[in-house]
PDB file of C-alpha atoms in Angstrom:
ATOM      1  CA  MET A 208      86.083  54.182  87.007  1.00  0.00           C
ATOM      2  CA  LYS A 209      89.305  52.547  87.473  1.00  0.00           C
ATOM      3  CA  LEU A 210      90.548  49.707  85.038  1.00  0.00           C
ATOM      4  CA  LEU A 211      93.841  47.358  85.403  1.00  0.00           C
ATOM      5  CA  ILE A 212      94.342  45.793  81.125  1.00  0.00           C
ATOM      6  CA  VAL A 213      96.314  42.148  82.309  1.00  0.00           C
ATOM      7  CA  GLU A 214      97.863  41.685  78.574  1.00  0.00           C
ATOM      8  CA  ASP A 215     101.830  40.745  77.639  1.00  0.00           C
ATOM      9  CA  ASP A 216     101.663  42.001  73.720  1.00  0.00           C
ATOM     10  CA  LYS A 217     104.044  45.966  73.918  1.00  0.00           C
ATOM     11  CA  ASP A 218     100.816  46.765  71.604  1.00  0.00           C
ATOM     12  CA  LEU A 219      97.788  46.408  72.164  1.00  0.00           C
ATOM     13  CA  ASN A 220      98.211  46.538  76.018  1.00  0.00           C
ATOM     14  CA  GLU A 221      98.785  50.809  75.300  1.00  0.00           C
ATOM     15  CA  GLY A 222      95.954  51.045  72.145  1.00  0.00           C
ATOM     16  CA  LEU A 223      93.913  49.253  75.055  1.00  0.00           C
ATOM     17  CA  GLN A 224      95.046  52.374  77.801  1.00  0.00           C
ATOM     18  CA  PHE A 225      94.947  54.950  75.727  1.00  0.00           C
ATOM     19  CA  ALA A 226      91.348  54.244  74.240  1.00  0.00           C
ATOM     20  CA  PHE A 227      90.143  53.315  77.619  1.00  0.00           C
ATOM     21  CA  THR A 228      91.425  56.372  79.372  1.00  0.00           C
ATOM     22  CA  SER A 229      90.004  59.029  76.514  1.00  0.00           C
ATOM     23  CA  GLU A 230      86.836  57.395  77.537  1.00  0.00           C
ATOM     24  CA  GLY A 231      87.519  59.183  81.055  1.00  0.00           C
ATOM     25  CA  TYR A 232      89.267  56.025  83.149  1.00  0.00           C
ATOM     26  CA  THR A 233      91.256  55.784  85.063  1.00  0.00           C
ATOM     27  CA  VAL A 234      94.150  52.688  83.543  1.00  0.00           C
ATOM     28  CA  LYS A 235      96.162  50.310  85.008  1.00  0.00           C
ATOM     29  CA  CYS A 236      98.129  47.982  82.964  1.00  0.00           C
ATOM     30  CA  ALA A 237     100.131  45.039  83.507  1.00  0.00           C
ATOM     31  CA  ALA A 238     102.287  42.429  80.839  1.00  0.00           C
ATOM     32  CA  THR A 239     102.566  39.663  83.328  1.00  0.00           C
ATOM     33  CA  TYR A 240     100.447  37.112  85.655  1.00  0.00           C
ATOM     34  CA  TYR A 241     102.659  37.783  89.371  1.00  0.00           C
ATOM     35  CA  GLU A 242     102.328  42.472  88.236  1.00  0.00           C
ATOM     36  CA  GLY A 243      98.711  41.926  88.070  1.00  0.00           C
ATOM     37  CA  ILE A 244      98.138  40.233  91.233  1.00  0.00           C
ATOM     38  CA  GLN A 245      99.768  42.553  92.564  1.00  0.00           C
ATOM     39  CA  MET A 246      98.843  45.671  91.159  1.00  0.00           C
ATOM     40  CA  PHE A 247      94.963  43.759  91.813  1.00  0.00           C
ATOM     41  CA  GLN A 248      96.402  43.607  95.757  1.00  0.00           C
ATOM     42  CA  GLU A 249      97.961  47.409  96.198  1.00  0.00           C
ATOM     43  CA  ASN A 250      94.612  48.834  94.395  1.00  0.00           C
ATOM     44  CA  GLU A 251      90.628  48.634  93.534  1.00  0.00           C
ATOM     45  CA  PHE A 252      89.364  48.554  90.679  1.00  0.00           C
ATOM     46  CA  ASP A 253      85.854  48.728  88.531  1.00  0.00           C
ATOM     47  CA  ALA A 254      87.079  45.934  85.942  1.00  0.00           C
ATOM     48  CA  ILE A 255      88.946  43.942  84.758  1.00  0.00           C
ATOM     49  CA  LEU A 256      91.295  43.414  81.077  1.00  0.00           C
ATOM     50  CA  LEU A 257      92.179  40.099  80.769  1.00  0.00           C
ATOM     51  CA  ASP A 258      94.415  38.544  78.315  1.00  0.00           C
ATOM     52  CA  CYS A 259      93.581  34.706  78.146  1.00  0.00           C
ATOM     53  CA  ASN A 260      97.824  33.401  77.883  1.00  0.00           C
ATOM     54  CA  LEU A 261      99.912  35.646  80.464  1.00  0.00           C
ATOM     55  CA  PRO A 262     103.780  34.523  80.185  1.00  0.00           C
ATOM     56  CA  ASP A 263     103.923  33.761  83.782  1.00  0.00           C
ATOM     57  CA  GLY A 264     100.075  31.609  83.358  1.00  0.00           C
ATOM     58  CA  ASN A 265      96.506  31.696  82.047  1.00  0.00           C
ATOM     59  CA  GLY A 266      93.889  33.923  82.316  1.00  0.00           C
ATOM     60  CA  PHE A 267      91.762  30.992  83.511  1.00  0.00           C
ATOM     61  CA  ASP A 268      93.699  30.811  86.756  1.00  0.00           C
ATOM     62  CA  PHE A 269      94.640  34.426  87.052  1.00  0.00           C
ATOM     63  CA  CYS A 270      90.537  35.048  87.553  1.00  0.00           C
ATOM     64  CA  LYS A 271      90.123  31.766  90.282  1.00  0.00           C
ATOM     65  CA  GLU A 272      92.338  33.393  92.915  1.00  0.00           C
ATOM     66  CA  ILE A 273      90.689  37.437  91.895  1.00  0.00           C
ATOM     67  CA  ARG A 274      87.310  35.331  92.157  1.00  0.00           C
ATOM     68  CA  GLU A 275      88.761  34.348  95.620  1.00  0.00           C
ATOM     69  CA  LEU A 276      89.063  38.406  96.712  1.00  0.00           C
ATOM     70  CA  SER A 277      86.182  39.490  94.571  1.00  0.00           C
ATOM     71  CA  THR A 278      83.620  40.362  92.298  1.00  0.00           C
ATOM     72  CA  THR A 279      85.031  42.939  89.213  1.00  0.00           C
ATOM     73  CA  PRO A 280      83.669  42.508  86.464  1.00  0.00           C
ATOM     74  CA  ILE A 281      86.355  40.864  84.296  1.00  0.00           C
ATOM     75  CA  VAL A 282      85.865  40.306  80.365  1.00  0.00           C
ATOM     76  CA  MET A 283      88.978  37.740  79.004  1.00  0.00           C
ATOM     77  CA  LEU A 284      90.402  38.602  75.643  1.00  0.00           C
ATOM     78  CA  THR A 285      91.986  35.659  73.982  1.00  0.00           C
ATOM     79  CA  ALA A 286      92.254  34.015  70.762  1.00  0.00           C
ATOM     80  CA  ARG A 287      91.088  31.112  70.807  1.00  0.00           C
ATOM     81  CA  ASP A 288      88.169  30.579  70.154  1.00  0.00           C
ATOM     82  CA  THR A 289      86.539  27.708  71.069  1.00  0.00           C
ATOM     83  CA  GLU A 290      83.735  26.642  72.832  1.00  0.00           C
ATOM     84  CA  ILE A 291      85.247  25.071  75.228  1.00  0.00           C
ATOM     85  CA  ASP A 292      87.340  27.954  76.298  1.00  0.00           C
ATOM     86  CA  GLU A 293      83.962  29.500  76.668  1.00  0.00           C
ATOM     87  CA  LEU A 294      82.733  27.872  78.973  1.00  0.00           C
ATOM     88  CA  LYS A 295      85.928  26.602  80.859  1.00  0.00           C
ATOM     89  CA  GLY A 296      85.944  31.000  81.398  1.00  0.00           C
ATOM     90  CA  LEU A 297      82.291  30.935  82.505  1.00  0.00           C
ATOM     91  CA  GLU A 298      83.196  28.306  85.224  1.00  0.00           C
ATOM     92  CA  MET A 299      86.009  30.634  86.309  1.00  0.00           C
ATOM     93  CA  GLY A 300      83.586  34.488  86.930  1.00  0.00           C
ATOM     94  CA  VAL A 301      84.784  35.947  84.148  1.00  0.00           C
ATOM     95  CA  ASP A 302      81.667  37.785  83.513  1.00  0.00           C
ATOM     96  CA  ASP A 303      81.868  37.933  79.272  1.00  0.00           C
ATOM     97  CA  TYR A 304      84.370  36.816  76.387  1.00  0.00           C
ATOM     98  CA  ILE A 305      85.795  38.595  72.858  1.00  0.00           C
ATOM     99  CA  THR A 306      87.996  37.084  70.750  1.00  0.00           C
ATOM    100  CA  LYS A 307      90.717  38.697  68.508  1.00  0.00           C
ATOM    101  CA  PRO A 308      91.061  40.180  66.934  1.00  0.00           C
ATOM    102  CA  PHE A 309      88.120  42.950  67.794  1.00  0.00           C
ATOM    103  CA  SER A 310      86.732  46.453  67.397  1.00  0.00           C
ATOM    104  CA  ILE A 311      87.571  48.333  70.226  1.00  0.00           C
ATOM    105  CA  ALA A 312      83.654  49.904  69.549  1.00  0.00           C
ATOM    106  CA  ILE A 313      82.780  46.598  70.337  1.00  0.00           C
ATOM    107  CA  LEU A 314      85.620  46.264  73.467  1.00  0.00           C
ATOM    108  CA  LYS A 315      83.910  49.452  75.470  1.00  0.00           C
ATOM    109  CA  MET A 316      80.230  48.332  74.454  1.00  0.00           C
ATOM    110  CA  ARG A 317      81.798  44.669  76.621  1.00  0.00           C
ATOM    111  CA  VAL A 318      83.044  46.175  79.520  1.00  0.00           C
ATOM    112  CA  LYS A 319      80.295  49.202  79.996  1.00  0.00           C
ATOM    113  CA  ASN A 320      77.926  45.985  80.230  1.00  0.00           C
ATOM    114  CA  ALA A 321      79.909  43.868  82.458  1.00  0.00           C
ATOM    115  CA  LEU A 322      79.966  47.008  84.727  1.00  0.00           C
ATOM    116  CA  HIS A 323      76.421  47.304  84.718  1.00  0.00           C
ATOM    117  CA  LYS A 324      75.772  43.756  85.132  1.00  0.00           C
ATOM    118  CA  ARG A 325      77.611  44.203  88.319  1.00  0.00           C
ATOM    119  CA  GLU A 326      74.859  47.136  88.928  1.00  0.00           C
ATOM    120  CA  ASP A 327      72.540  44.233  89.276  1.00  0.00           C
ATOM    121  CA  PRO A 328      70.341  42.776  91.950  1.00  0.00           C
ATOM    122  CA  GLN A 329      72.828  39.743  93.089  1.00  0.00           C
ATOM    123  CA  ILE A 330      69.586  37.433  92.991  1.00  0.00           C
ATOM    124  CA  ILE A 331      66.477  38.285  91.056  1.00  0.00           C
ATOM    125  CA  CYS A 332      63.691  34.934  91.513  1.00  0.00           C
ATOM    126  CA  SER A 333      60.224  34.182  89.037  1.00  0.00           C
ATOM    127  CA  ASN A 334      58.107  30.975  89.532  1.00  0.00           C
ATOM    128  CA  GLY A 335      59.577  29.589  92.071  1.00  0.00           C
ATOM    129  CA  ILE A 336      63.205  30.319  90.182  1.00  0.00           C
ATOM    130  CA  LYS A 337      66.280  31.955  92.484  1.00  0.00           C
ATOM    131  CA  ILE A 338      69.632  33.045  90.596  1.00  0.00           C
ATOM    132  CA  ASP A 339      72.077  33.968  91.815  1.00  0.00           C
ATOM    133  CA  ILE A 340      74.189  35.994  89.701  1.00  0.00           C
ATOM    134  CA  LEU A 341      77.749  36.192  90.998  1.00  0.00           C
ATOM    135  CA  LYS A 342      78.178  32.398  92.044  1.00  0.00           C
ATOM    136  CA  ARG A 343      75.706  31.614  88.653  1.00  0.00           C
ATOM    137  CA  LYS A 344      73.371  28.088  90.496  1.00  0.00           C
ATOM    138  CA  ALA A 345      70.026  28.600  90.180  1.00  0.00           C
ATOM    139  CA  TYR A 346      67.317  26.176  92.782  1.00  0.00           C
ATOM    140  CA  LYS A 347      64.083  25.363  92.154  1.00  0.00           C
ATOM    141  CA  ASN A 348      62.019  25.143  94.845  1.00  0.00           C
ATOM    142  CA  ASN A 349      65.246  26.320  96.963  1.00  0.00           C
ATOM    143  CA  GLU A 350      66.672  22.453  95.162  1.00  0.00           C
ATOM    144  CA  LEU A 351      69.504  23.624  93.360  1.00  0.00           C
ATOM    145  CA  LEU A 352      69.386  23.363  89.391  1.00  0.00           C
ATOM    146  CA  ASP A 353      71.681  20.831  87.951  1.00  0.00           C
ATOM    147  CA  LEU A 354      72.352  23.275  84.998  1.00  0.00           C
ATOM    148  CA  THR A 355      75.370  23.134  82.366  1.00  0.00           C
ATOM    149  CA  PRO A 356      77.022  27.416  82.661  1.00  0.00           C
ATOM    150  CA  ILE A 357      74.654  27.726  78.683  1.00  0.00           C
ATOM    151  CA  GLU A 358      71.714  26.968  80.906  1.00  0.00           C
ATOM    152  CA  TRP A 359      72.882  28.538  82.974  1.00  0.00           C
ATOM    153  CA  GLN A 360      73.238  31.943  80.201  1.00  0.00           C
ATOM    154  CA  PHE A 361      69.998  31.550  78.475  1.00  0.00           C
ATOM    155  CA  LEU A 362      67.879  31.153  82.262  1.00  0.00           C
ATOM    156  CA  TYR A 363      69.360  34.663  83.216  1.00  0.00           C
ATOM    157  CA  TYR A 364      68.928  36.117  79.951  1.00  0.00           C
ATOM    158  CA  LEU A 365      64.900  34.980  79.581  1.00  0.00           C
ATOM    159  CA  VAL A 366      64.561  35.968  82.936  1.00  0.00           C
ATOM    160  CA  LYS A 367      66.217  39.052  83.027  1.00  0.00           C
ATOM    161  CA  ASN A 368      64.433  39.964  80.469  1.00  0.00           C
ATOM    162  CA  SER A 369      61.231  38.123  81.492  1.00  0.00           C
ATOM    163  CA  GLY A 370      57.863  39.005  79.490  1.00  0.00           C
ATOM    164  CA  ARG A 371      60.098  40.609  76.977  1.00  0.00           C
ATOM    165  CA  VAL A 372      60.430  38.391  73.196  1.00  0.00           C
ATOM    166  CA  LEU A 373      64.003  38.056  72.435  1.00  0.00           C
ATOM    167  CA  LEU A 374      64.595  37.577  69.847  1.00  0.00           C
ATOM    168  CA  LYS A 375      67.512  34.565  67.874  1.00  0.00           C
ATOM    169  CA  LYS A 376      69.665  37.474  67.702  1.00  0.00           C
ATOM    170  CA  GLN A 377      69.529  38.621  70.836  1.00  0.00           C
ATOM    171  CA  ILE A 378      70.331  35.537  71.473  1.00  0.00           C
ATOM    172  CA  LEU A 379      72.952  34.435  70.056  1.00  0.00           C
ATOM    173  CA  GLU A 380      74.311  37.880  71.111  1.00  0.00           C
ATOM    174  CA  PHE A 381      74.030  37.970  74.301  1.00  0.00           C
ATOM    175  CA  ILE A 382      75.205  34.108  74.933  1.00  0.00           C
ATOM    176  CA  TRP A 383      77.435  32.875  72.105  1.00  0.00           C
ATOM    177  CA  ASP A 384      78.735  36.058  69.814  1.00  0.00           C
ATOM    178  CA  TYR A 385      78.557  39.196  69.397  1.00  0.00           C
ATOM    179  CA  ASN A 386      77.362  39.666  66.054  1.00  0.00           C
ATOM    180  CA  GLY A 387      76.030  35.511  66.670  1.00  0.00           C
ATOM    181  CA  SER A 388      77.717  34.501  63.202  1.00  0.00           C
ATOM    182  CA  PHE A 389      79.010  31.279  64.757  1.00  0.00           C
ATOM    183  CA  VAL A 390      76.493  29.654  65.715  1.00  0.00           C
ATOM    184  CA  ASP A 391      73.613  27.276  64.277  1.00  0.00           C
ATOM    185  CA  GLU A 392      70.424  28.578  65.761  1.00  0.00           C
ATOM    186  CA  ASN A 393      69.512  25.068  66.011  1.00  0.00           C
ATOM    187  CA  ALA A 394      71.802  25.223  68.965  1.00  0.00           C
ATOM    188  CA  ILE A 395      68.678  28.124  70.766  1.00  0.00           C
ATOM    189  CA  SER A 396      66.460  25.341  70.027  1.00  0.00           C
ATOM    190  CA  VAL A 397      68.655  22.558  71.477  1.00  0.00           C
ATOM    191  CA  ASN A 398      69.744  24.197  75.042  1.00  0.00           C
ATOM    192  CA  ILE A 399      65.703  25.586  75.451  1.00  0.00           C
ATOM    193  CA  ARG A 400      64.605  21.797  75.201  1.00  0.00           C
ATOM    194  CA  ARG A 401      67.503  20.299  78.102  1.00  0.00           C
ATOM    195  CA  LEU A 402      66.612  23.806  79.915  1.00  0.00           C
ATOM    196  CA  ARG A 403      62.710  22.805  79.663  1.00  0.00           C
ATOM    197  CA  VAL A 404      63.537  19.557  81.162  1.00  0.00           C
ATOM    198  CA  LYS A 405      65.100  21.526  84.513  1.00  0.00           C
ATOM    199  CA  ILE A 406      63.076  24.007  85.323  1.00  0.00           C
ATOM    200  CA  GLU A 407      59.683  23.227  84.153  1.00  0.00           C
ATOM    201  CA  ASP A 408      56.710  21.567  85.599  1.00  0.00           C
ATOM    202  CA  ASP A 409      55.244  20.207  82.391  1.00  0.00           C
ATOM    203  CA  PRO A 410      58.772  20.029  79.591  1.00  0.00           C
ATOM    204  CA  SER A 411      56.187  18.559  76.578  1.00  0.00           C
ATOM    205  CA  ASN A 412      53.252  21.950  78.458  1.00  0.00           C
ATOM    206  CA  PRO A 413      56.025  24.947  79.148  1.00  0.00           C
ATOM    207  CA  GLN A 414      54.368  27.648  80.954  1.00  0.00           C
ATOM    208  CA  PHE A 415      57.953  29.382  81.516  1.00  0.00           C
ATOM    209  CA  ILE A 416      59.154  29.184  78.894  1.00  0.00           C
ATOM    210  CA  LYS A 417      57.615  30.268  75.772  1.00  0.00           C
ATOM    211  CA  ALA A 418      58.524  29.556  72.353  1.00  0.00           C
ATOM    212  CA  VAL A 419      56.900  32.742  70.280  1.00  0.00           C
ATOM    213  CA  ARG A 420      56.535  31.199  66.349  1.00  0.00           C
ATOM    214  CA  GLY A 421      59.228  32.998  63.767  1.00  0.00           C
ATOM    215  CA  PHE A 422      60.690  35.455  66.332  1.00  0.00           C
ATOM    216  CA  GLY A 423      62.258  33.849  69.589  1.00  0.00           C
ATOM    217  CA  TYR A 424      61.621  32.884  72.882  1.00  0.00           C
ATOM    218  CA  ARG A 425      59.575  34.749  76.227  1.00  0.00           C
ATOM    219  CA  TRP A 426      59.686  34.009  79.726  1.00  0.00           C
ATOM    220  CA  CYS A 427      56.246  33.808  81.358  1.00  0.00           C
ATOM    221  CA  GLU A 428      55.556  35.700  85.161  1.00  0.00           C
ATOM    222  CA  ILE A 429      52.499  32.730  86.467  1.00  0.00           C
ATOM    223  CA  GLU A 430      50.434  33.779  89.238  1.00  0.00           C
ATOM    224  CA  ASN A 431      50.537  32.056  92.949  1.00  0.00           C
ATOM    225  CA  ILE A 432      53.887  30.712  91.764  1.00  0.00           C
TER     226      ILE A 432
END
């Protein structure tokens, strides 16, 4: 696996290079926006670790430029922990988002998960819903759904795990934070309610997203849709 690290903190850059090289990755490092783009254009990479703040630009613009060229998985590293910044990163095409300081073990897992996601089918369908993973769009009966980035993440996670009960803790970890400690569980029910309004034929009697009392939620496949 070939990994590009774009990080201007010299010590962190070197530490990441050592950590991933020891895992068998072939690693190239850049300390600036320009250097990172140049390396990407001259080499093929399987994934990118991208700092949000660079001396000659920012990670959001970097990601946008990469997405015009490639679907290479991008994990953004940042000291920012606001939902606005996370949403902006997702909108630009970031595959995952981790705040500093972070555990190297968790970061390695995030990179592996991003790589595995890219191995999945790029279009998944269920109950008349079509999800375009690369474009982060969803359609119902071929009509584009007006979903927020968080709602799209909910829908994708539920459909991808169709039939399985997803615990609230699992949902928090997947969508917001690895250990689920920074977002109240109420955020789940609020977003589920909003999503039901957009995808269910009768939101007051949902057939697709079922609540499992005391546990979480499950996506149910409905026949003859």
